[in-house]
Coordinates of C-alpha atoms in Angstrom, one line a residue:
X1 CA -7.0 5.1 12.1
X2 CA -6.8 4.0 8.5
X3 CA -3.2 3.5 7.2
X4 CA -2.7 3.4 3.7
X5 CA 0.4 0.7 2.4
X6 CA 1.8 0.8 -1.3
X7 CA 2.7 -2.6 -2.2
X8 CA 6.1 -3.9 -2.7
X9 CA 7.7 -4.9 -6.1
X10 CA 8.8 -8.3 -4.5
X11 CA 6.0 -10.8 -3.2
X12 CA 6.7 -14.3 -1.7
X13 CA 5.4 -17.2 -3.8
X14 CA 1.9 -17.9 -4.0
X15 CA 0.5 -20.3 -1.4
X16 CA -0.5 -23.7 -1.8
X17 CA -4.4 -23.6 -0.3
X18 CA -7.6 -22.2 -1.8
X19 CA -7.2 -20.4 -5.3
X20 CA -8.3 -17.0 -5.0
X21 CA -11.8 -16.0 -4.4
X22 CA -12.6 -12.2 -5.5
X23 CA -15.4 -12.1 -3.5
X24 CA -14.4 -12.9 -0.1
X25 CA -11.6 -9.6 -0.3
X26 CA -12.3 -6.8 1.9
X27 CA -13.6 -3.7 -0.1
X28 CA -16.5 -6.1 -2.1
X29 CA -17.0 -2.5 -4.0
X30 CA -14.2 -3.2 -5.8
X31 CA -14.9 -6.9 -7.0
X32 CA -16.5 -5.5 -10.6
X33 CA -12.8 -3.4 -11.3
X34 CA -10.7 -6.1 -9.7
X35 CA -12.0 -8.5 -12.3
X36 CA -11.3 -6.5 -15.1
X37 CA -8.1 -5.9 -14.2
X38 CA -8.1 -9.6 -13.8
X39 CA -9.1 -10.6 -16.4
X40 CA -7.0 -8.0 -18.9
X41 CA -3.9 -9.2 -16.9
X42 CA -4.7 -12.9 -17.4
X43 CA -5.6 -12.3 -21.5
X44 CA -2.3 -10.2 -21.7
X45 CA -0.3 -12.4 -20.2
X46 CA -1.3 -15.4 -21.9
X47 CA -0.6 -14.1 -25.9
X48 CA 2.7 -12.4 -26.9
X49 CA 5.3 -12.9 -24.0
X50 CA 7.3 -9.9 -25.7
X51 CA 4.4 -7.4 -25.6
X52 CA 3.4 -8.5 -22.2
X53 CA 6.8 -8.0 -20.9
X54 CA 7.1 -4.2 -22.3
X55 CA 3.2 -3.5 -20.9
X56 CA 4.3 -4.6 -17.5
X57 CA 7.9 -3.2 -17.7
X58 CA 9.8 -6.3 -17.0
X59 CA 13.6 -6.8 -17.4
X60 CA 14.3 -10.1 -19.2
X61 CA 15.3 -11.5 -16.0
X62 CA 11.9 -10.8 -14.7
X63 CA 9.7 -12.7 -17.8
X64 CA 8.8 -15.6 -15.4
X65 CA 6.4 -13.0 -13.8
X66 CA 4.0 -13.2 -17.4
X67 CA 3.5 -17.3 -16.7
X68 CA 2.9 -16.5 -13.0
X69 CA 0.1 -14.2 -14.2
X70 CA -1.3 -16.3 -16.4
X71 CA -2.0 -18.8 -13.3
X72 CA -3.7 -16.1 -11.0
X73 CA -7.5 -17.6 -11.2
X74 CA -5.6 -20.6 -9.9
X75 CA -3.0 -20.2 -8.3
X76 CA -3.1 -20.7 -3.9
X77 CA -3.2 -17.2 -2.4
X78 CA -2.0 -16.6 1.1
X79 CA -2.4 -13.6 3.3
X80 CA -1.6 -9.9 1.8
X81 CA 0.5 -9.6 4.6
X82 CA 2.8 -12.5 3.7
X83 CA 2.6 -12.4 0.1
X84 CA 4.4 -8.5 0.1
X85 CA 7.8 -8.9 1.0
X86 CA 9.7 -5.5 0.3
X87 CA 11.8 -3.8 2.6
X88 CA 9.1 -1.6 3.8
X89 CA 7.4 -4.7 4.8
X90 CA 10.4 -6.3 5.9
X91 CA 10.9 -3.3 8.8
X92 CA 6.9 -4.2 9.6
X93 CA 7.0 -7.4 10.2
X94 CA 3.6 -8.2 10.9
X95 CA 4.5 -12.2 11.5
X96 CA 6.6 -10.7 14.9
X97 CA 3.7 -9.0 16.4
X98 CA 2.2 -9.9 19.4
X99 CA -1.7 -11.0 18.6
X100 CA -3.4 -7.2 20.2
X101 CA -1.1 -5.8 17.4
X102 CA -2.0 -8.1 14.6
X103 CA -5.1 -7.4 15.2
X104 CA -4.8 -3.8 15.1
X105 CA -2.9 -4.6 11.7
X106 CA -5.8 -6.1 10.9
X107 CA -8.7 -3.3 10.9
X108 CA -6.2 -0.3 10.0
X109 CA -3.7 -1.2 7.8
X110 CA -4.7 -1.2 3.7
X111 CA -2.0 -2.1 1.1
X112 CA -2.9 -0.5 -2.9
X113 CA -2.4 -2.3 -5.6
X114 CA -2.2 -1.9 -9.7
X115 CA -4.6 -5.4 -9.5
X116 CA -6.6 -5.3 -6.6
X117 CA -7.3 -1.6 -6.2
X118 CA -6.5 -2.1 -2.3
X119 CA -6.9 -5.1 0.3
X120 CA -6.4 -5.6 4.2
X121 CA -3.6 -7.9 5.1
X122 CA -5.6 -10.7 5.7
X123 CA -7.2 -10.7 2.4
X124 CA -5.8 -14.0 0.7
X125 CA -4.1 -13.3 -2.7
X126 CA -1.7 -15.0 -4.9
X127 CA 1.7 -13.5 -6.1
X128 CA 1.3 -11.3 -9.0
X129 CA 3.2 -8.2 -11.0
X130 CA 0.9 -6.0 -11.6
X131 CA 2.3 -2.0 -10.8
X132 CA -0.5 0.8 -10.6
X133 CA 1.6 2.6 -13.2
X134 CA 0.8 -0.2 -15.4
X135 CA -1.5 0.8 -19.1
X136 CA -3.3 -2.6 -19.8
X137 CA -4.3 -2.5 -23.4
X138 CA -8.2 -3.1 -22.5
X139 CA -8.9 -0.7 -19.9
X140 CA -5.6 2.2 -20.2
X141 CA -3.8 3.6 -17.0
X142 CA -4.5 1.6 -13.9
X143 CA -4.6 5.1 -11.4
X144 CA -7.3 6.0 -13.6
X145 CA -9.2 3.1 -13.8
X146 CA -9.2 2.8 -10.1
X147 CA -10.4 6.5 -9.4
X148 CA -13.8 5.4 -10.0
X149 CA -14.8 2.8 -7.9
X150 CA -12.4 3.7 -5.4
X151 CA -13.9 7.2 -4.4
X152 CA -17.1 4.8 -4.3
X153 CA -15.3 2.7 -1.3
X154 CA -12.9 4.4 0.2
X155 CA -14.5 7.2 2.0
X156 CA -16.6 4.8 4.4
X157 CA -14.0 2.5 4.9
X158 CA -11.8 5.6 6.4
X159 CA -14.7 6.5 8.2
X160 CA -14.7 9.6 10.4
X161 CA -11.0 9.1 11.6
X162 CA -7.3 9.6 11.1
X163 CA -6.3 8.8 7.6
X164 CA -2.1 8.3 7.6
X165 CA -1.1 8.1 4.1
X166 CA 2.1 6.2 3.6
X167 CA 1.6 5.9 -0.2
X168 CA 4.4 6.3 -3.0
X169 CA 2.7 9.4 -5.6
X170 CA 1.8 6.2 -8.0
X171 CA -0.2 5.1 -6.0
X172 CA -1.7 8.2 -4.0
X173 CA -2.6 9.2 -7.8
X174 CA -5.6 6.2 -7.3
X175 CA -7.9 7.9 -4.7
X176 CA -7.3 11.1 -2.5
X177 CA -9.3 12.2 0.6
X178 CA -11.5 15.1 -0.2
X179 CA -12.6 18.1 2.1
X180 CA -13.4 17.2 5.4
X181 CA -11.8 13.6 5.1
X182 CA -8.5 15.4 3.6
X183 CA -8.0 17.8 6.8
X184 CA -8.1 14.3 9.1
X185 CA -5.6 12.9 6.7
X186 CA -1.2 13.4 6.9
X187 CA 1.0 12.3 4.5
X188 CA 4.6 11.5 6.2
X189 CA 8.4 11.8 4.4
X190 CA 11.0 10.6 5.9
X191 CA 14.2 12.9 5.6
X192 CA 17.8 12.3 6.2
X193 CA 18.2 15.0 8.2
X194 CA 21.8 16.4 7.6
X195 CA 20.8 16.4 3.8
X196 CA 17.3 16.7 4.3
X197 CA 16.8 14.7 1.2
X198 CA 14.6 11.1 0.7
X199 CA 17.1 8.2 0.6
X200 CA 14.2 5.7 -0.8
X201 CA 15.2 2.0 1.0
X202 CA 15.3 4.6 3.7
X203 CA 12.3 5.9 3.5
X204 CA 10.4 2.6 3.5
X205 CA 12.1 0.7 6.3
X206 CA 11.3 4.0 8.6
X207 CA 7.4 3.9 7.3
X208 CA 7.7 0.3 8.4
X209 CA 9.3 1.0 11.5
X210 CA 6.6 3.9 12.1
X211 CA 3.3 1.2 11.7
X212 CA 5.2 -1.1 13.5
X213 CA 5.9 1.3 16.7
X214 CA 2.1 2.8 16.4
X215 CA 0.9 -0.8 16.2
X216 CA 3.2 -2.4 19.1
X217 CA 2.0 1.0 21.6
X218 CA -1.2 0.8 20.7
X219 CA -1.4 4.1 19.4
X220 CA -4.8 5.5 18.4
X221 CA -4.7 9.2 17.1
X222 CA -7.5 10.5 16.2
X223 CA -6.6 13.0 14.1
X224 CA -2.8 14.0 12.4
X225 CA -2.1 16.3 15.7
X226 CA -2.8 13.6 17.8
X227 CA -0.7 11.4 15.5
X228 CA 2.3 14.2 15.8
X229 CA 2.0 14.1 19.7
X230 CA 1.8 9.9 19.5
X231 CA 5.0 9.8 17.1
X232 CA 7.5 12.1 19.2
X233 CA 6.2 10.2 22.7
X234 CA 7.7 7.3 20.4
X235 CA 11.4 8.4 20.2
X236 CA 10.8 10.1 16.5
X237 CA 11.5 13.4 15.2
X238 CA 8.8 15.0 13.4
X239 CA 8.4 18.2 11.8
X240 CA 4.8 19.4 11.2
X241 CA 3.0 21.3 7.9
X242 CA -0.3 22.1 8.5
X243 CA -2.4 22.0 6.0
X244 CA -3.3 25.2 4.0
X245 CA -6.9 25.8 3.7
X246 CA -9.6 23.8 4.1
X247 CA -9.7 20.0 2.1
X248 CA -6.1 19.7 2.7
X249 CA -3.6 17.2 3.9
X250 CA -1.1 17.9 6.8
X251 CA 2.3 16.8 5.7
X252 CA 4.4 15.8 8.2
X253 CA 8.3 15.0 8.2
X254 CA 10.2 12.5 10.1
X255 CA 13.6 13.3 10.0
X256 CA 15.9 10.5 11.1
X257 CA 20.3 10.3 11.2
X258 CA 21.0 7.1 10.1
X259 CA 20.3 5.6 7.4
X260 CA 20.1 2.0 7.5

């Protein structure tokens, strides 16, 4: 099982060991498009603070993010798993698992990113602000840039198995499954079910909570009906669209009452 993570917005400070290395992240396919994002940030971020801030979409509140770029070849990096801090992560909590489910967290789970294209969360990265919806002025829109040399990598990482796409559309938009690969893959809402609408802190925690159950059981679908059968033995409530001709997604939606 391959589970694909957006990042969060917020990210604890950057560690105070080893600068980064782009070559030891997972993915090494990527290394050649990671630099150049890399490298645009870093230039951008080091010349006009005003037009940086707009590129990236800061608030003014936010402008200490352009110096904290512009320190990324050397600043300490940590884990990826303890550098992304956002609620979704916050309902994961990968530092509470036992060490069977770290180390499932380990080989499945794989966060996107604007800068990095996507790492596991062991991968050792520094803090950054960098969103996929981002348009550096060197290279244009970062989903696009990352189409490339992601349909490169991506396919053999999710090997023959169960692809569970927990993605916001931003980053989705940077590589989707294709034919065969597509039918093993489900995308997952989460609804408040008496409105049946997306409350979005909602959403995450519950995608949060849902890695964390399937990691803690040591679940191991092999496919999104297998996943449907291993979420409802897990106390949820799903609801199931199969997909509609071949090279499809399922979609599947957890509907939960409370929303907290």
């Amino acid at each position: 099982m391959l589970v694909l993570l957006p990042p969060s917005e917020g990210k604890a400070t950057s560690g105070r060991g080893a600068p980064l290395k782009l070559e030891s992240l997972s993915l090494p396919g990527l290394t050649a498009a990671r630099e150049a994002v890399l490298g645009e940030l870093v230039e951008l971020c080091s010349g006009d603070e005003e037009k940086a801030r707009e590129v990236l979409g800061l608030s003014e509140g936010l402008r200490g993010e352009i110096a904290k770029n512009v320190e990324l070849p050397t600043a300490g990096a940590r884990p990826a798993g303890e550098i992304y801090t956002g609620v979704l992560y916050d309902a994961l909590d990968l530092a509470s698992l036992d060490a069977a489910a770290k180390r499932r967290a380990t080989r499945s789970l794989l966060v996107f990113s604007g800068l990095w294209g996507a790492v596991r969360v062991n991968d050792r990265i520094p803090s950054y602000r960098c969103s996929m919806g981002v348009k550096l002025p060197g290279l244009g829109a970062l989903g696009a840039h990352w189409r490339a040399p992601m349909a490169e990598v991506l396919p053999e990482a999710a090997g023959d198995g169960l692809v569970l796409d927990l993605r916001s559309s931003a980053y989705a938009a940077a590589w989707k499954p294709k034919g065969e690969q597509a039918g093993r893959t489900a995308s997952v809402r989460v609804l408040h079910a008496p409105t049946r609408k997306v409350v979005s802190h909602f959403n995450k925690a519950t995608k949060g909570r849902i890695v964390r159950s399937l990691l803690t059981a040591g679940a191991a679908p092999e496919g999104p009906a297998e996943l449907v059968e291993a979420l409802r033995d897990l106390g949820y409530v799903v609801e199931v669209e199969p997909p509609k001709g071949n090279g499809k997604a399922w979609m599947l939606d957890v509907l939960v009452h409370e929303v907290h």
